Amino acid sequence: MRKQEAELFQDKKVGFFIYLGVEAVMFAVLFATYMIFTPAGSGPYPSDVFQAEMVLLSSLFLLSSSVTLYVAEKGIQARKGKKTLLSLGLTLGLAIVFLGLESYEFYTFVQEGYGLSTSVFLSSFYVLVGLHAAHVTFGIGWMIVLFIHYVRPNVSYSLYKEKQTIFSYYWHFVDCIWVFIILIVYLPYLV
């Protein structure tokens, strides 16, 4: 890699870490809001709403996607195309299943009468977990772009590798936020 490319990539990484820092602050504010309003003075109690099986299943799919993405990263470093594509495909599939489970969870809650305006607890829950789901959706789109760039290489290998690296920072951040959602949002009311 040329020195000029290395400097450009470093600038992109620094910029992306600043972005992730801003995202972390935003999620911290939403976690604080959730903790302030949960449980609500009126309306359902979180343990009446949450389902442990759904949280466990969703978590299994999303957290497994970090492992498959790590394998894809190793495939890129070793220039193993099949390993990279298979692992990135598994990551994409796991993310789509997770998003489907989250959508089903929200749908079920609304069908049971636990909508956005039911209580401040549910409002803060939907905003926090919904924003996380939006980040997963964005990540799915990003993975599709990575697939296209890998299959139809219109960028240099070094640039693709950097794009993949920056995406992996994003995806591991999204998974880390999910761990905090499990620990702060779900677990205290399911144990």
Backbone as a ProteinNet text record, in pm:
[ID]
protein_1_A
[PRIMARY]
MRKQEAELFQDKKVGFFIYLGVEAVMFAVLFATYMIFTPAGSGPYPSDVFQAEMVLLSSLFLLSSSVTLYVAEKGIQARKGKKTLLSLGLTLGLAIVFLGLESYEFYTFVQEGYGLSTSVFLSSFYVLVGLHAAHVTFGIGWMIVLFIHYVRPNVSYSLYKEKQTIFSYYWHFVDCIWVFIILIVYLPYLV
[TERTIARY]
85.2	0	90.4	56.1	134.7	111.9	209.4	203.1	81.5	52.2	-61.3	-193	-207.4	-326.9	-338.5	-227.1	-227.5	-272.8	-227.8	-269.2	-418	-466	-607.8	-692.6	-651.4	-726.1	-726.4	-614.9	-607.3	-704.4	-712.6	-808.3	-951.3	-982	-1116.9	-1147.6	-1050.3	-1070.6	-1093.7	-1014	-1030.5	-1169.4	-1209.5	-1343.3	-1452.3	-1432.5	-1533.9	-1539.5	-1424	-1424.4	-1493.2	-1478.9	-1552	-1702.1	-1742	-1883.4	-1933	-1855.2	-1896.6	-1904.5	-1815.8	-1822	-1953	-1993	-2120.3	-2236.7	-2230.2	-2334.9	-2341.7	-2227	-2223	-2287.9	-2262.9	-2325.7	-2477	-2521.3	-2664.8	-2729.7	-2668.4	-2724.5	-2719.7	-2615	-2606.8	-2723.3	-2756.8	-2871.4	-3000.3	-3015.2	-3136.8	-3143	-3028.7	-3026.7	-3065.2	-3013.2	-3047	-3196.4	-3249.9	-3393.8	-3475.3	-3435.4	-3505.2	-3502.5	-3386	-3373.7	-3456.8	-3467.3	-3547.1	-3694.7	-3742.6	-3885.6	-3930.1	-3837.6	-3874.3	-3849.1	-3945.4	-4082.5	-4163	-4264.3	-4348.6	-4442.8	-4488.2	-4582.5	-4716.4	-4752.7	-4877.4	-4850	-4932.5	-4913	-4847.8	-4812.7	-4758.3	-4618.3	-4589.1	-4455.3	-4371.8	-4241.5	-4160.9	-4167.2	-4172.4	-4177.6	-4309.2	-4413	-4539.1	-4529.4	-4435.8	-4424.6	-4317.5	-4199.3	-4086.6	-4102.1	-4044.6	-4046.5	-3901.9	-3860.9	-3721.7	-3679.8	-3768.9	-3734.6	-3698.9	-3775.3	-3751.6	-3618.6	-3590.7	-3464.9	-3347	-3357.4	-3250.1	-3226.8	-3332.3	-3321	-3263	-3313.3	-3261.7	-3113.2	-3078	-2938.7	-2847.8	-2894.3	-2815.6	-2780.2	-2878	-2853.3	-2762.1	-2789.2	-2709.1	-2565.6	-2548.3	-2413.2	-2331.7	-2398.1	-2328.1	-2275.7	-2344	-2301.3	-2166	-2129.7	-1996.4	-1889	-1919.8	-1824.3	-1806.5	-1917	-1906.2	-1839	-1860.3	-1792.1	-1641.9	-1605.4	-1462.9	-1398.2	-1469.6	-1418.5	-1404.3	-1500	-1490.5	-1368.3	-1341.9	-1224.3	-1096.3	-1090.1	-972.6	-961.6	-1074.3	-1074.6	-1021.6	-1057.4	-1008.3	-857.6	-812.3	-668.4	-588	-645.4	-575.9	-605.6	-687.4	-728	-795.7	-882.5	-959.1	-1102.5	-1130.8	-1259	-1380.1	-1376.4	-1492.4	-1520.9	-1414.8	-1429.6	-1490.7	-1441.3	-1490.9	-1638.3	-1672.8	-1811.6	-1906.9	-1866.1	-1951.6	-1974.7	-1868.5	-1880.6	-1959.8	-1935.6	-2012.6	-2159.3	-2183.8	-2321.6	-2391.7	-2318.9	-2376.1	-2406.3	-2315.4	-2337.2	-2463	-2477.8	-2596.2	-2722.6	-2717.8	-2834.3	-2871.9	-2773.2	-2800.1	-2860.6	-2810.3	-2863.7	-3008.6	-3039.1	-3176.9	-3270.8	-3227.7	-3311.6	-3332.2	-3225.3	-3238.4	-3340.2	-3329.6	-3422.3	-3565.5	-3581.9	-3715.4	-3771.2	-3687.2	-3730.8	-3766.5	-3686.4	-3717.5	-3849.2	-3869.8	-3994.2	-4112.9	-4096	-4201.5	-4228.6	-4122.3	-4139.3	-4220.6	-4184	-4258.4	-4403.7	-4424.3	-4559.7	-4641.9	-4582.4	-4651.3	-4688.9	-4595.1	-4623	-4740.9	-4741.8	-4849.5	-4982.4	-4980.5	-5102.1	-5157.4	-5068.8	-5111	-5151.5	-5148.6	-5189.5	-5075.9	-4952.6	-4836.9	-4772.2	-4842.9	-4794.8	-4703.2	-4661	-4567.6	-4622.7	-4751.3	-4810.3	-4875.7	-4853.9	-4914.7	-4859.4	-4727.1	-4664	-4528.4	-4471.6	-4339.2	-4233.1	-4253.1	-4160.9	-4157.4	-4274.2	-4277.4	-4228.3	-4256.3	-4205.4	-4053.4	-3992.3	-3846	-3788.5	-3860.1	-3817.3	-3816.2	-3925.5	-3934.8	-3831.7	-3806.2	-3707.3	-3567.4	-3532.1	-3398.8	-3378.2	-3465.6	-3448.9	-3477.8	-3569.9	-3597.3	-3479.7	-3410	-3291.7	-3182.2	-3169.7	-3073.9	-3112.8	-3240.3	-3287	-3259.3	-3271.8	-3239.4	-3090.6	-3006.6	-2862.9	-2834.6	-2906.8	-2891.6	-2935.7	-3045.7	-3094.9	-2990.8	-2932.4	-2827.2	-2708.9	-2673.1	-2563	-2591.1	-2715.8	-2753.7	-2730.8	-2773	-2749.4	-2601.2	-2523.9	-2378.5	-2315.7	-2362	-2308.7	-2340.3	-2458.2	-2494.8	-2400.8	-2369.1	-2273.4	-2136.5	-2093.5	-1965.5	-1964.8	-2077	-2088.4	-2070	-2140.2	-2132.7	-1989.5	-1924.5	-1785.9	-1691	-1721	-1632.9	-1652.5	-1777.7	-1808.5	-1773.3	-1801.2	-1768.6	-1664.8	-1539.4	-1436.9	-1409.5	-1472.6	-1446.1	-1364.7	-1313.5	-1223.8	-1100.3	-991.8	-869.1	-888	-806.4	-814.5	-788.8	-689.4	-657.1	-773.4	-841.6	-956.5	-1071.1	-1094.5	-1200.6	-1171.9	-1047.5	-1008.5	-1035.2	-1007.1	-1033.5	-1183.6	-1260.1	-1406.2	-1460.3	-1409.1	-1450.8	-1410.5	-1292.8	-1246	-1334.8	-1364.4	-1450.4	-1589.6	-1641.1	-1771.3	-1766.6	-1658	-1650.3	-1650.9	-1587.8	-1596.5	-1742.4	-1813	-1954.4	-2035.2	-2015.7	-2098.4	-2069.8	-1944.5	-1912.3	-1966.9	-1970.3	-2031.9	-2181.4	-2249.2	-2392.8	-2417.6	-2332.6	-2346.4	-2319.9	-2224.2	-2194	-2313.7	-2377.9	-2498.4	-2606.4	-2617.1	-2716.5	-2687.3	-2561.1	-2526	-2573	-2553.5	-2602.9	-2755.6	-2822	-2968.8	-3011.9	-2943.9	-2977.2	-2960.3	-2845.3	-2812.9	-2898.5	-2933.1	-3004.3	-3155	-3195.6	-3337.4	-3408.7	-3356.2	-3428.1	-3397.2	-3270	-3230	-3285.3	-3285.6	-3337.2	-3484.3	-3559.1	-3701	-3734.3	-3633.4	-3655.8	-3595.3	-3514.6	-3448.8	-3528.3
-116.8	0	123.8	216	338.6	424.6	509.8	596.2	688.5	742.9	833.7	761.9	636.3	557.9	531.8	497.4	467	588.3	707.2	829.7	856.1	833.7	853.1	756.9	629.5	530.9	564.9	614.4	651.5	765	863.2	972.9	921.4	825.5	768.6	695.4	623.1	551	647.9	753.9	853	915.9	953.1	1010.1	913.4	785.8	687.1	663.9	667.7	653.4	772.7	891.3	1008.2	984.8	933.9	901	799.6	693.7	593	653.2	748.4	816.6	893.8	963.1	1036.9	939.5	828.8	727.3	672	650	598.8	696.8	825.6	927.5	925.6	915.9	911.8	791	674.3	555.8	569.4	630.6	650.2	735.5	837.7	923.1	841.8	758.6	675.8	571.3	513.8	420.1	492	611.6	689.1	721	760.1	789.1	665.1	551.9	427.3	396	411.2	378.6	474.3	598.4	695.3	660.5	618.4	596.3	451.8	363.7	222.9	177.2	116	95.8	225.1	233.6	353	352.7	473.3	485.2	420.5	422.8	356.6	277.8	180.7	96.9	-35.1	-111.8	-245.9	-241.6	-344.8	-362.8	-436.2	-406.5	-470.5	-623.1	-685.5	-832.3	-885.8	-802.2	-843.1	-840	-762.3	-741.7	-831.1	-835.7	-905.4	-1056.3	-1121.5	-1266.9	-1316.1	-1392.6	-1438	-1518.7	-1602.6	-1685.3	-1599.6	-1493.4	-1406.8	-1332.2	-1284.8	-1213.6	-1308.2	-1428.3	-1526.7	-1563.6	-1586.6	-1624.1	-1509.3	-1389.8	-1272.6	-1253.6	-1266.1	-1247.1	-1351.3	-1473.9	-1581	-1546.6	-1498.9	-1466.4	-1345.2	-1238.5	-1117.7	-1136	-1193.7	-1209.1	-1311.5	-1409.1	-1503.4	-1433.5	-1326.3	-1255.1	-1186.7	-1155.9	-1100	-1205.2	-1328.9	-1438.1	-1461.8	-1467.8	-1491.6	-1374	-1252.8	-1137.3	-1144.7	-1189.5	-1206.4	-1306.7	-1414.8	-1513.8	-1451	-1366.4	-1296.4	-1204.8	-1137	-1049.9	-1130.8	-1247.2	-1333.5	-1381.7	-1408.6	-1449.9	-1340.5	-1217.2	-1104.7	-1089.9	-1098.7	-1084.6	-1193.1	-1313.9	-1425.7	-1433.5	-1340.1	-1336.8	-1467.8	-1517.1	-1639	-1597.4	-1592.6	-1541.9	-1619	-1752.8	-1833	-1817.2	-1819.7	-1803.5	-1666.8	-1565.4	-1429.4	-1419	-1464.8	-1453.1	-1536.8	-1657.8	-1744.4	-1682.1	-1634.9	-1576.3	-1446.1	-1363.4	-1238.8	-1269.7	-1375	-1417.7	-1467.2	-1543.5	-1589.9	-1472.2	-1375	-1255.5	-1183.1	-1168.5	-1103.5	-1180.9	-1312.5	-1395.3	-1386	-1391.9	-1380.8	-1244.8	-1139.8	-1004.9	-994.6	-1052.6	-1047.4	-1123.5	-1240	-1316.6	-1236.3	-1175.7	-1092.9	-981.6	-913.3	-803.3	-854.4	-971.4	-1031.6	-1063.6	-1115.1	-1146.4	-1019.2	-913.5	-786.4	-728.7	-736.2	-687	-765.9	-898.3	-982.9	-949.3	-923.4	-886.4	-757.5	-657.3	-530.6	-552.9	-630.2	-659.1	-727.6	-825.5	-897.9	-804	-717.4	-623.1	-533.4	-481.4	-391.7	-467.1	-592.1	-672.6	-701.3	-707.9	-732.6	-604.3	-491.7	-364.1	-284.2	-324.6	-254.6	-168.8	-66.7	20.5	130.6	212.1	321.3	420.7	446.8	548	489.9	362.6	298.9	354.8	373.6	427.1	485.8	563.5	620.4	510.9	404	290.5	234.5	208.3	151.1	250.1	376.5	477.5	476.6	478.1	478.4	345.8	235.9	105.4	104.1	147.2	145	236.6	351	442	380.4	328.3	270.1	146.1	49	-77.5	-56.6	33	63.5	130.6	218.2	281	177.2	83.8	-24.5	-104.7	-135.6	-209.4	-129.9	1.6	85.7	74.1	64.8	47.2	-89.4	-191.4	-324	-317.1	-249	-234.3	-164.6	-57.7	12.4	-80.8	-158.9	-254.5	-359.5	-402.5	-498.5	-436.4	-312.1	-242.7	-230.4	-198.5	-183.9	-316.2	-428	-559.3	-591.8	-554.5	-578.3	-501.9	-378.5	-300.1	-367.2	-418.7	-489.3	-612.5	-684.3	-799.3	-757.1	-652.2	-603.4	-563.5	-493.2	-451.6	-570.8	-677.3	-793.8	-874.4	-892.1	-972.5	-897.2	-767.7	-683.7	-581.6	-624.5	-537.7	-412.5	-302.8	-175.1	-84.1	-142.2	-70.3	-157.8	-95.4	-171.6	-262.6	-366.5	-460.2	-389.7	-301	-231.9	-143.5	-79	3.3	-83.9	-197.6	-288.3	-338.1	-373.7	-423.1	-316.8	-191.3	-82.8	-62.3	-72.5	-60.4	-171.5	-291.6	-404.8	-382.5	-330.7	-305.1	-202.3	-94.8	9	-46.4	-128.6	-191.5	-280.7	-354.1	-443.8	-364.9	-246.3	-161.1	-126.9	-89.9	-53.6	-172.4	-288.6	-403.8	-451.1	-450.8	-491.9	-389.2	-262.2	-158.7	-187.2	-220.4	-251.5	-372.3	-473.2	-590.5	-555.7	-468.8	-423.9	-349.5	-266.2	-196.3	-298.2	-405.1	-508	-573.5	-596.8	-654.3	-560.7	-430.5	-334.8	-337	-354	-364.2	-486.6	-598.3	-719.3	-692.2	-635.1	-616.1	-509.9	-404.1	-291.5	-297.4	-335.2	-330.6	-458.8	-571.9	-697.6	-771.5	-794.7	-885.4	-850.1	-722.4	-692.9	-733.3	-746.5	-776	-918.7	-994.6	-1134	-1232.3	-1181.9	-1270.4	-1273.8
0	0	0	-83.7	-91.4	32.7	61.6	179.6	173.9	54.5	39.2	69.8	21.9	51.6	200.9	264.1	407.9	487.6	450.1	520.7	499.7	377.5	348.5	430.3	435.2	511.1	659.9	710.4	852	882.9	792	810.8	813.2	725.2	721.5	852.5	903.5	1029.1	1144.4	1151.2	1257.6	1248.8	1128.4	1109	1150.1	1118.5	1154	1303.8	1370.6	1516.3	1582.7	1526.2	1577.5	1562.8	1446.8	1423.9	1527.7	1551.4	1649.8	1790.1	1820.6	1950.2	1965.5	1859.8	1862.3	1877.7	1806.8	1818.6	1961.4	2022.4	2159.6	2255.9	2236.8	2321.9	2302.5	2177.1	2149.6	2217.5	2204.8	2269.2	2421.3	2476	2621.4	2670.5	2595	2631.2	2626.7	2525.4	2516.2	2626.2	2662.6	2775.4	2904.7	2925.3	3045.3	3048	2934.7	2925.5	2959.6	2903.8	2932.4	3081.6	3143.7	3286.3	3373.2	3331.1	3406.7	3400.8	3285.4	3266.1	3286	3326	3341.3	3482.9	3546.3	3500.3	3512.4	3432.3	3430.1	3549.7	3587.3	3698.1	3666.6	3540.3	3498	3370.6	3345.3	3227.2	3264.2	3164.1	3189.3	3250.2	3326	3382.1	3277.1	3264.2	3159.3	3157.9	3275	3277.4	3221.2	3216.1	3153.9	3001.9	2950.4	2806.1	2743.8	2803.1	2742.7	2747.1	2645	2635.6	2627.2	2726.5	2735.3	2612.3	2560.7	2445.6	2325	2302.5	2187.7	2202.7	2322.4	2347.1	2327.5	2378	2364.9	2218.8	2145.5	2004.9	1921.6	1942.3	1870.1	1898.8	2025.2	2066.2	2003.2	1997	1936.7	1791.8	1716.4	1576	1561	1634.7	1615.6	1664.6	1781.5	1835.3	1755.6	1696.4	1608	1483.7	1442.8	1322.4	1341.6	1464.9	1489.5	1464.9	1498.1	1475.9	1326.4	1252.7	1108.4	1037.9	1086.7	1027.8	1055.4	1172.4	1205.3	1109.4	1080.6	985.4	846.1	807	678.1	675.5	786.1	794.8	773.4	836.7	820.4	675.6	612.5	472.6	381.3	409.7	329.9	348.1	471.8	497.4	427.8	419.7	355	205.3	155.8	14.2	-27.1	59.5	30.8	-2.4	-131.3	-180.1	-131.1	-139.5	-98.7	50.2	129.4	274.8	306.3	237.6	260.1	223.6	103.7	57.8	142.9	176.5	258.9	397	457.9	592	590.1	489.1	477.7	449.3	368.9	341.9	467.8	549.5	676.9	768.9	771.2	853.5	807.8	678.2	622.4	658.3	642.2	675.3	822.2	909.7	1053.4	1088.1	1022.6	1047.2	1001.4	886.9	835.7	928.5	976.5	1070.7	1199	1250.7	1370.7	1348.5	1236.8	1208	1197	1137.6	1129.6	1267.6	1355.5	1492	1569.1	1551.5	1618.4	1566.7	1437.3	1378.4	1431.9	1441.1	1494.8	1641.8	1717.9	1858.5	1870.1	1792.3	1794.7	1753.2	1647.7	1599.3	1708.1	1774.7	1881.9	1995.8	2035.4	2143.4	2107.1	1985.8	1942.6	1938.8	1891.4	1886.3	2026.3	2123.8	2261.8	2333.4	2262.9	2321.8	2382.8	2356.3	2410.5	2302.1	2260.7	2154.3	2204.6	2112.7	2139.6	2241.3	2235.1	2323.3	2448.2	2474.5	2591.1	2722.3	2727.3	2847.4	2810.8	2903.1	2876.7	2871.1	2946.9	2940.4	2798.1	2739.8	2605	2500	2519	2424.8	2423.8	2541.9	2548.3	2497.8	2522.7	2472.4	2319.5	2258.7	2112.3	2047.3	2105.2	2047.1	2055.4	2171	2190.1	2103.3	2117.6	2044.4	1895.4	1863.4	1723	1654.4	1725.3	1668	1644.2	1736	1715	1591.2	1575.8	1457.3	1329.4	1336.1	1220	1185.5	1287	1263.3	1199.5	1242.1	1180.9	1034.3	1007.8	870.3	783.2	835.6	762.4	736.8	838.1	823.2	717.2	705.3	601.2	463.2	447.9	320.9	290.2	391.6	376.4	334.3	394.4	357.1	211.3	166.5	26.5	-66.3	-30.3	-109.7	-108.6	6.5	13.9	-76.6	-81	-170.6	-315.5	-353.4	-491.7	-525.9	-434.4	-459.3	-465.9	-392.7	-395.2	-523.6	-562.6	-680.9	-809.4	-812.1	-927.8	-883.3	-877.3	-818.5	-902.5	-861.4	-927.3	-835.6	-727	-635.9	-614.1	-576.5	-552	-430.8	-425.6	-313.8	-181.1	-179.2	-53.6	-8	-102.7	-66.3	-16.6	-84.5	-39.4	101.8	125.3	257.9	364.7	334.9	430.1	450.5	343.2	355.9	445.6	426.3	509	655.2	676.6	813.4	882.1	813.2	871.8	897.8	804.7	828.3	952	968.6	1084.7	1215.2	1216.4	1335.7	1364.8	1259.8	1273.9	1326.5	1264.4	1300	1442.5	1482.3	1619.3	1719.1	1681.2	1764.7	1781.7	1671.8	1676.7	1766.7	1756.9	1844	1989.8	2012.9	2149.4	2209.9	2130.8	2177.6	2214	2135.1	2166	2301.1	2331	2461.3	2573.1	2555.6	2656.3	2663	2549.4	2550.2	2628.9	2610	2686.4	2835.5	2872.2	3014	3082.8	3010.7	3073.3	3049.5	2929.4	2894.8	2934.2	2891.8	2909.1	3038.7	3064	3172.2	3310.8	3352.9	3487.6	3507.8	3397.5	3409.4	3366.9	3327.9	3289	3386.7	3480	3577.3	3705.2
[MASK]
+++++++++++++++++++++++++++++++++++++++++++++++++++++++++++++++++++++++++++++++++++++++++++++++++++++++++++++++++++++++++++++++++++++++++++++++++++++++++++++++++++++++++++++++++++++++++++++++

